[in-house]
Coordinates of C-alpha atoms in Angstrom, one line a residue:
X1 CA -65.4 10.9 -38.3
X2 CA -63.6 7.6 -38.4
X3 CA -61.1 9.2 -40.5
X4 CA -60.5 11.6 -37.7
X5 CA -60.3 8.9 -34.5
X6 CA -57.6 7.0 -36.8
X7 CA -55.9 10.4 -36.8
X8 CA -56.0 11.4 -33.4
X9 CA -55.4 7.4 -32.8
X10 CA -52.1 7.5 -34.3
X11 CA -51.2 10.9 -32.6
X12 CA -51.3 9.7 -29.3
X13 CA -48.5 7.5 -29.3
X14 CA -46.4 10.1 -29.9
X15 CA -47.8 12.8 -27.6
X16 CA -47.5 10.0 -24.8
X17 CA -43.6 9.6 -25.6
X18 CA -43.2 13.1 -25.6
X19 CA -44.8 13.4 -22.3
X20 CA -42.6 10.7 -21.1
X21 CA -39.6 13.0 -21.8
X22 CA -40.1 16.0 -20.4
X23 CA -41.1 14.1 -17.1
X24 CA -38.1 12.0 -17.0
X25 CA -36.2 15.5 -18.0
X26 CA -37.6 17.2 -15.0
X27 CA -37.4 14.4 -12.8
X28 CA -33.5 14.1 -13.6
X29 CA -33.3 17.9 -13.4
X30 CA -35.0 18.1 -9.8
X31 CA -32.7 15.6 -8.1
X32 CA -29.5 16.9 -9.6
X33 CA -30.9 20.7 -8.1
X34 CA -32.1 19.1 -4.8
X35 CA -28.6 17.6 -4.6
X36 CA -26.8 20.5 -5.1
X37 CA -29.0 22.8 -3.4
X38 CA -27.4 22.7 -0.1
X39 CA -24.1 20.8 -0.3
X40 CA -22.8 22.4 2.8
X41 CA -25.6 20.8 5.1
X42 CA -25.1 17.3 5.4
X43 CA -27.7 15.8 7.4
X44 CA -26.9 14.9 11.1
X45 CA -28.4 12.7 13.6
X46 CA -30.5 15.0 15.8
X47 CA -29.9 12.7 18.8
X48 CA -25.9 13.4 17.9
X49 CA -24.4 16.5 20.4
X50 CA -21.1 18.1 19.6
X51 CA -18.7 18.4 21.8
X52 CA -17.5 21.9 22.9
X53 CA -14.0 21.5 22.0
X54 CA -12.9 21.9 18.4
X55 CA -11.4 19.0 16.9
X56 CA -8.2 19.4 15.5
X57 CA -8.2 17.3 12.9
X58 CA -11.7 17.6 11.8
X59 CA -11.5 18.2 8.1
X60 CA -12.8 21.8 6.6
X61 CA -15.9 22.0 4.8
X62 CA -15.1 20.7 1.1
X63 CA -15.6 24.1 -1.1
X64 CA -18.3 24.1 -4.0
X65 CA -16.7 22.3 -7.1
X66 CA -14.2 20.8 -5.1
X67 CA -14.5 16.8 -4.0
X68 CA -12.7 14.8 -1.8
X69 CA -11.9 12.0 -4.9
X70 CA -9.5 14.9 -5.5
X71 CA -6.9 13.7 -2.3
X72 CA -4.5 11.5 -2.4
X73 CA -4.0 8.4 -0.8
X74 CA -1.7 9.3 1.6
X75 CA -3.4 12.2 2.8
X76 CA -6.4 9.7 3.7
X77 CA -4.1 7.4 5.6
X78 CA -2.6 10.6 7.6
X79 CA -6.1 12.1 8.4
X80 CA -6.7 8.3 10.3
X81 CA -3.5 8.2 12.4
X82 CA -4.5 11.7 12.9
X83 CA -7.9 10.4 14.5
X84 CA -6.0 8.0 16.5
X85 CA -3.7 9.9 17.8
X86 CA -6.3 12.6 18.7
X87 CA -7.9 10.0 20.5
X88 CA -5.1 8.8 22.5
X89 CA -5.1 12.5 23.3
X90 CA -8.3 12.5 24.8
X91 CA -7.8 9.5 27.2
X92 CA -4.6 11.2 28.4
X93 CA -6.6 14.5 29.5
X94 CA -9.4 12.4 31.0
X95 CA -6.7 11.3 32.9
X96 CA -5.3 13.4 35.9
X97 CA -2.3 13.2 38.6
X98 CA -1.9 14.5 42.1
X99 CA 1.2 16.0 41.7
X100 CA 0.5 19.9 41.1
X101 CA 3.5 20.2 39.1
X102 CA 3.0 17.4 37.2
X103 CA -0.5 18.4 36.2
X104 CA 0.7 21.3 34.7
X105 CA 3.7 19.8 32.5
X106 CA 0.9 17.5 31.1
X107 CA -1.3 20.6 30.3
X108 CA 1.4 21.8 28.3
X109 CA 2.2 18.8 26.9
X110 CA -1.4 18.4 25.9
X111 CA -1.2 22.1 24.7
X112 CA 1.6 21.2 22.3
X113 CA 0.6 17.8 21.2
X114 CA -2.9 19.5 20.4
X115 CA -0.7 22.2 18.2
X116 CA 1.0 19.3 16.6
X117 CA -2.3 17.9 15.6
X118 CA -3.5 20.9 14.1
X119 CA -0.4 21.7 11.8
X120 CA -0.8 17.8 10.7
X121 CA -4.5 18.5 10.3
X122 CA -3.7 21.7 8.0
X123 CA -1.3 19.9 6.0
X124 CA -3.3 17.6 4.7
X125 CA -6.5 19.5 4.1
X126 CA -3.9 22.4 2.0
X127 CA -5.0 22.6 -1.5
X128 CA -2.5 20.9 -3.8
X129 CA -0.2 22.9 -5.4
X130 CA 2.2 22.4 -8.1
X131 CA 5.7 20.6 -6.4
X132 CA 4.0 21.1 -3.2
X133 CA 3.1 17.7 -2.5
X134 CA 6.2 16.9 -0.7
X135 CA 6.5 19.6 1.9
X136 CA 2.9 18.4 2.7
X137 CA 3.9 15.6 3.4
X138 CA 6.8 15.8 5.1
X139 CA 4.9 18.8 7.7
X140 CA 2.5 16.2 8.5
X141 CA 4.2 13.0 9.3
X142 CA 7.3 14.8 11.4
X143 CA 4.2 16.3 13.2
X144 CA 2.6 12.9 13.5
X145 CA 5.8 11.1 15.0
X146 CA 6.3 14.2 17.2
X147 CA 2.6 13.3 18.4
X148 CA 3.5 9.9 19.1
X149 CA 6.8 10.3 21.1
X150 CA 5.1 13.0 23.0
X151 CA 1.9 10.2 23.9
X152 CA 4.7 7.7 24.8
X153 CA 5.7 10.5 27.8
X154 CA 2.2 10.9 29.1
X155 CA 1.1 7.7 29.0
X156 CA 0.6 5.2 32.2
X157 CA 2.1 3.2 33.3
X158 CA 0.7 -0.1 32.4
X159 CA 0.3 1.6 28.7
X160 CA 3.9 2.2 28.7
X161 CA 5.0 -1.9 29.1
X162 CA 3.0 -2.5 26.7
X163 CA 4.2 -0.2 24.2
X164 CA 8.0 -1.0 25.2
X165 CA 7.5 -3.5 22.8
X166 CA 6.4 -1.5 19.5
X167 CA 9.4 1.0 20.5
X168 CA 11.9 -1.7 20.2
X169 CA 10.7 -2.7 17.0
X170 CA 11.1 0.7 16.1
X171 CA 15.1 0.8 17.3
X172 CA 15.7 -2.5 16.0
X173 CA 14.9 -1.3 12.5
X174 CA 16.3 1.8 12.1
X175 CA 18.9 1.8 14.6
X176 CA 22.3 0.0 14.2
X177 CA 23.3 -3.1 16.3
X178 CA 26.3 -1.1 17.7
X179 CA 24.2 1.6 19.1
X180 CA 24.5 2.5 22.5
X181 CA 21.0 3.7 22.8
X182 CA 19.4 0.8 20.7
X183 CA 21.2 -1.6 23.3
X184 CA 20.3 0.0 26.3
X185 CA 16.6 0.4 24.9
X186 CA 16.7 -3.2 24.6
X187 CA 17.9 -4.1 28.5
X188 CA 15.1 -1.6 29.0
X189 CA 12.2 -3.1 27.3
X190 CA 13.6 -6.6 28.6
X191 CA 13.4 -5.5 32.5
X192 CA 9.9 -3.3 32.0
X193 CA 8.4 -6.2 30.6
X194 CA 9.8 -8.8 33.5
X195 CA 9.8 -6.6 36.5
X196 CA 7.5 -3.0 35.4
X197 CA 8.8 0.0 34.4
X198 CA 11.8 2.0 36.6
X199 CA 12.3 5.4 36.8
X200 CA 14.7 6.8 33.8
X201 CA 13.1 4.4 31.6
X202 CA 10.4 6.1 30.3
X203 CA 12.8 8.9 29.2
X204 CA 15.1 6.6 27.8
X205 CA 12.2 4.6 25.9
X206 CA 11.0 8.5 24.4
X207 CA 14.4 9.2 23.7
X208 CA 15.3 5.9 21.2
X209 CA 11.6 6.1 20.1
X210 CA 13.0 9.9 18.7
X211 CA 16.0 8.9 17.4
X212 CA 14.3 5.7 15.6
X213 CA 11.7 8.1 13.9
X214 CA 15.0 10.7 13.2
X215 CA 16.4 8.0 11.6
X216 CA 13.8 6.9 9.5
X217 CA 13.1 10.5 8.3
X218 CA 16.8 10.6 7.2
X219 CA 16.3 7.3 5.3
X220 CA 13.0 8.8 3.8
X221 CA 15.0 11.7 2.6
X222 CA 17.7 10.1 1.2
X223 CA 14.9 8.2 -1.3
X224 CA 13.3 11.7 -1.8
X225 CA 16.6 13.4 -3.0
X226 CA 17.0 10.2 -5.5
X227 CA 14.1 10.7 -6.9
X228 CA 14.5 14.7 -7.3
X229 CA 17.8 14.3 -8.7
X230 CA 16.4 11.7 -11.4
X231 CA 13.5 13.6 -12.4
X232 CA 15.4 16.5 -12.9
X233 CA 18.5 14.6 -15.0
X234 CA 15.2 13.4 -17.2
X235 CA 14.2 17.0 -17.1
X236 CA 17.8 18.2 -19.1
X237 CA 18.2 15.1 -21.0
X238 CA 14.7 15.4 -22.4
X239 CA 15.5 19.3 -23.2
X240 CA 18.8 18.0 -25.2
X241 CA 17.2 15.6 -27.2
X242 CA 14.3 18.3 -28.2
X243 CA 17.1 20.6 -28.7
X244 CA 18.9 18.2 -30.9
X245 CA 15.1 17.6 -32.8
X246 CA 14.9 21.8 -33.3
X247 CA 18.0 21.8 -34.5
X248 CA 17.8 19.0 -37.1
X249 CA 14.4 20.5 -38.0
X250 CA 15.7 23.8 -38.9
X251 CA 19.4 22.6 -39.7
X252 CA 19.2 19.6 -41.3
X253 CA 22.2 19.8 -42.9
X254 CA 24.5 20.7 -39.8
X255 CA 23.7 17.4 -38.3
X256 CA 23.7 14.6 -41.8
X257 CA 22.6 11.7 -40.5
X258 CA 22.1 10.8 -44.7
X259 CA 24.3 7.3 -46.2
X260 CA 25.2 7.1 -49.5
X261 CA 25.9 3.5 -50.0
X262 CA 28.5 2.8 -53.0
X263 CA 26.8 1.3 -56.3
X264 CA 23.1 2.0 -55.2
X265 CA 21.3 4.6 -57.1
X266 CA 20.0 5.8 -53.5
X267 CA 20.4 8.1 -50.9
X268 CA 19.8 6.5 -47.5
X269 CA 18.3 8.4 -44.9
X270 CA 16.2 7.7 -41.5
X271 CA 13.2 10.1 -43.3
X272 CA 13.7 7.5 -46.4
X273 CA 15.2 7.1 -49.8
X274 CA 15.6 9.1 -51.8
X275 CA 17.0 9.2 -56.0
X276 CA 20.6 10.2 -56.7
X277 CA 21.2 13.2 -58.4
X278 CA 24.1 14.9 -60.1
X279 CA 25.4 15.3 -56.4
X280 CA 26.5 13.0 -54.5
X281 CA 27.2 14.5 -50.9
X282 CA 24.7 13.6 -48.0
X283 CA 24.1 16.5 -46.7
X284 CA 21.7 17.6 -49.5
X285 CA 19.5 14.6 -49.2
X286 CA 19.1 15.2 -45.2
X287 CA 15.1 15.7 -44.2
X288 CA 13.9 18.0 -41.5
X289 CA 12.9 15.5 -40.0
X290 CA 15.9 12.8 -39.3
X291 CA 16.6 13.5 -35.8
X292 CA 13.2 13.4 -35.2
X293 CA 12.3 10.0 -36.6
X294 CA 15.7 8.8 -35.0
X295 CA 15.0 9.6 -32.0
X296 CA 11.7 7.9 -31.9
X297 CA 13.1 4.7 -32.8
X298 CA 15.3 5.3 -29.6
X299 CA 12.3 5.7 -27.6
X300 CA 11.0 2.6 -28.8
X301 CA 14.3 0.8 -27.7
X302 CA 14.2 2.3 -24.5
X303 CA 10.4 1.2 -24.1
X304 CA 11.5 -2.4 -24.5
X305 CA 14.0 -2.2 -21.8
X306 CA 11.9 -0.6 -19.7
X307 CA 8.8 -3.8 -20.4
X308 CA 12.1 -6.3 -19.5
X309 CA 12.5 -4.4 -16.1
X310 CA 9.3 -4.7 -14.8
X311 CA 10.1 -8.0 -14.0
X312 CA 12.6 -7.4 -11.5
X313 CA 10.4 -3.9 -10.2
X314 CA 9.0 -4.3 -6.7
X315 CA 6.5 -1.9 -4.6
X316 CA 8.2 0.2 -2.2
X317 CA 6.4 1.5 0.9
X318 CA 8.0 5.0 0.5
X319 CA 5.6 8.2 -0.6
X320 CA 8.5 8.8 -3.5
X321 CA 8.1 7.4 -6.6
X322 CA 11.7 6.3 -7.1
X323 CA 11.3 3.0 -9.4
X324 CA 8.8 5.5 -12.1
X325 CA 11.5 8.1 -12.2
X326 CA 14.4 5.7 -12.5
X327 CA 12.2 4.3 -15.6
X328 CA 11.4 7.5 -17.1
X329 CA 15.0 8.7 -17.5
X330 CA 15.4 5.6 -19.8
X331 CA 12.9 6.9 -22.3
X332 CA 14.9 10.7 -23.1
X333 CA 18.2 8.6 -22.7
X334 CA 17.3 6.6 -25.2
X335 CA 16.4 8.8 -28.2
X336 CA 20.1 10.8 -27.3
X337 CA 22.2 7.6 -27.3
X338 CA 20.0 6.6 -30.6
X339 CA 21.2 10.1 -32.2
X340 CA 24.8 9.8 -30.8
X341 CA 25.2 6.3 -32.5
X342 CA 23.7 6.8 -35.7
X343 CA 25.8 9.9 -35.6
X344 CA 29.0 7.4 -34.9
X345 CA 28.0 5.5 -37.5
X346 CA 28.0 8.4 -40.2
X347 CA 31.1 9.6 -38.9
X348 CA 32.5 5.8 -39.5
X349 CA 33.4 5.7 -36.2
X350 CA 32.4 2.4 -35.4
X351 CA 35.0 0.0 -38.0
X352 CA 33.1 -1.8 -40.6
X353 CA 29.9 0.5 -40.2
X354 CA 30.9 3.1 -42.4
X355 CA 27.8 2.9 -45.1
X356 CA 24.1 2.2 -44.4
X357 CA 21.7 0.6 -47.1
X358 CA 18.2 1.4 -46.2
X359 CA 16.2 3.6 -44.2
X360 CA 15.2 0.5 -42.3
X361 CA 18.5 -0.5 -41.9
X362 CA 19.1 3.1 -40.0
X363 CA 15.9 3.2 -37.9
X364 CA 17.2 -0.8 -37.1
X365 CA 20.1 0.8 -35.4
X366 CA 18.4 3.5 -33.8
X367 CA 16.6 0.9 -31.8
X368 CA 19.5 -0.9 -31.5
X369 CA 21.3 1.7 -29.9
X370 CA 18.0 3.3 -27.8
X371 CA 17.9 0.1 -26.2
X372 CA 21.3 0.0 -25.5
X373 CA 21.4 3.0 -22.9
X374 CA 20.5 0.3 -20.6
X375 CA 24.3 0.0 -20.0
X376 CA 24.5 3.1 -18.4
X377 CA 20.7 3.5 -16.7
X378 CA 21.4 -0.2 -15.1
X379 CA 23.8 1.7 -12.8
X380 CA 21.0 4.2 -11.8
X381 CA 18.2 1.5 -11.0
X382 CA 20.7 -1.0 -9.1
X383 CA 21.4 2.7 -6.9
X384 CA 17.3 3.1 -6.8
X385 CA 17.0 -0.2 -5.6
X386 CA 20.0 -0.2 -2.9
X387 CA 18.2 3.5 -1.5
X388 CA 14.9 1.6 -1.1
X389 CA 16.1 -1.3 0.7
X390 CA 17.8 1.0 3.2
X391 CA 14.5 2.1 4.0
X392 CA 13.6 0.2 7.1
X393 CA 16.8 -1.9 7.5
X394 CA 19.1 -0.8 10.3
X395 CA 22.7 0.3 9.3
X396 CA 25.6 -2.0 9.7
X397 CA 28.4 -1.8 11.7
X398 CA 31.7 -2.5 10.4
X399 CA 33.2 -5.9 10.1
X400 CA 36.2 -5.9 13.2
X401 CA 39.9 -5.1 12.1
X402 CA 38.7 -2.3 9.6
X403 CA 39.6 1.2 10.3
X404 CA 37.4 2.9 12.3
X405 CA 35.8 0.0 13.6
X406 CA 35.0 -0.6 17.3
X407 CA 33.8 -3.4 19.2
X408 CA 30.0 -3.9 19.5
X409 CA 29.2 -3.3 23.7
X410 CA 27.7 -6.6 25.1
X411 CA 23.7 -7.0 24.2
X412 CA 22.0 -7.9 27.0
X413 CA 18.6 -7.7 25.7
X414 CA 16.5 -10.3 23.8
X415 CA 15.4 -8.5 21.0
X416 CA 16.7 -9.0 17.7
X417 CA 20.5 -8.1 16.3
X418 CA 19.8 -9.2 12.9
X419 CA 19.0 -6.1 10.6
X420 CA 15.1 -5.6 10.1

């Protein structure tokens, strides 16, 4: 008998753990079931009432498996301005005129400006495809802006003085000093804030508020064509440079990159050394894999220029990723400028380079020279970074006496003639 208590005694322990287990198991297993259970009924107020109309922008249900960590950051900021513009919607149709006529313009433009809405509202919630990020983007903010110059039209009165303001801000930044509409804009926004609003100014307001947003949409482009055109010279140069890898791989004689330095007893190749033999030409001492290691010490080059230019690299407020695909052309120009001078080298191109000692001495060069295709990517970031300061800076006119230039008209407005 005691024998037995001290055996069940010193089951129990374990029996308990156990137990322990499989109730923590089916504890963790029935919340992650009760939260899954019904992940398209989110819980509501029950004192909330929804409104009859359909908003717009109101985002689909997220699909099972799908989560909204998956969106990007722009897309976030678009749905709010969508909000706020929807809003700005809603106080214009609680608002009504007299005017027949009138009533039923602002109808339509409700109509439309709910249509614009709606395409802004599907562009963001489109699933993300493959180089279909762009178009995305571009659908919903040229539907956003649209929104906006069509609010500035139905607005009041006193909403209208005190948005003449952020409209000039818009023409002074995207619109040249010499530009008849950004200086009569400015007269305008001068006299509706002194003496109210006239009639024609309103339509003048919309129409530099247009062109301002036209004119930022060009500037927008212009980064978005840099960037395509860089990532798709990365594209070829990259496919070179692997070509140039196959071909060494499977032709390794065809392109010697192999030193035979006179009185050593070695062959000298970026694979490594290797004994001399009864012959003596290169070619037969060239690896399958010289290109290969030849061009990695040009991506290593590269790498270093491209850690000493992140000191000059600034943010940019633009969608495009223009500085990251300025830096990533340096990496496949390096490892081709790393072939072509090793290459130079073992054609004794380059006076007083004609022989190489080491292996280490070749892979020295090859970084040498990956790092030195900074020379000719310099050009392409100082062009990246002239594109992105355009963004937002009004164009300037020509200096007097050159041809083609005419004289700015008078400014008789107080806003600024500097460029923003």
């Amino acid at each position: 008998m005691a024998n037995g208590k001290s055996f069940n005694g010193s089951r129990s322990p374990t029996r308990l753990r156990g137990n322990a287990i499989a109730f923590a198991f089916l504890w963790v297993t029935s919340l992650l079931f009760g939260r899954t259970a019904k992940p398209d009924a989110p819980k509501q107020d029950p004192s909330y009432e929804q409104t009859r109309r359909t908003n717009v922008v109101q985002l689909p249900k997220i699909p099972k498996g799908l989560s909204r960590v998956h969106r990007t950051a722009w897309r976030e900021r678009a749905a709010a301005r969508v909000l706020y513009l929807e809003q700005q919607a809603d106080r214009e149709r609680c608002r009504a005129v007299e005017d027949q006529a009138e009533q039923r313009q602002r109808e339509k433009a409700l109509e439309g400006i709910a249509r614009h809405l709606e395409e802004a509202g599907h562009a963001i919630c489109a699933p993300r495809r493959l180089f279909s990020g762009a178009a995305a983007l571009e659908r919903t903010w040229a539907n956003l802006r649209a929104t906006d110059v069509m609010l500035l039209g139905l607005c009041s009165q006193e909403d209208l003085i005190s948005r003449s303001t952020d409209v000039l801000g818009y023409v002074e930044q995207h619109l040249g000093p010499g530009n008849p509409l950004r200086v009569r804009a400015e007269a305008v926004a001068e006299r509706v804030e002194v003496a109210g609003p006239q009639p024609g100014d309103r339509g003048l307001l919309v129409l530099a508020l247009s062109a301002a947003y036209d004119a930022l949409d060009a500037e927008v482009r212009r980064v978005r064509s840099l960037s395509v055109i860089l990532r798709i010279a990365t594209f070829f140069v990259l496919l070179g440079a692997a070509g140039l890898a196959l071909w060494g791989w499977y032709c390794p004689g065809s392109l010697n990159l192999c030193f035979i330095p006179k009185g050593e007893p070695n062959a000298a190749c970026p694979s490594g050394e290797f004994h001399l033999h009864d012959n003596d030409v290169p070619s037969h001492y060239a690896q399958h894999t010289d290109v290969l290691v030849t061009e990695a010490g040009g991506l290593a080059g590269a790498a270093l220029t491209v850690i000493a230019s992140l000191r000059r690299i600034q943010g940019t407020s633009t969608p495009y990723m223009l500085p990251m695909s300025a830096a990533l052309l340096k990496f496949p120009t390096g490892a081709l400028t790393a072939f072509i001078g090793v290459l130079l080298i073992r054609g004794a191109f380059i006076p007083g380079l004609s022989d190489l000692d080491s292996s280490a001495q070749i892979m020295a060069w090859a970084v040498i020279f990956g790092a030195a295709q900074h020379v000719v990517t310099r050009l392409v970031d100082a062009r990246a970074r002239e594109t992105l300061s355009d963004v937002g800076r009004a164009p300037t006119d020509p200096e007097p006496g050159t041809p083609g230039a005419q004289p700015v008209p008078a400014q008789t407005g107080k806003g600024r003639t500097d460029d923003a």
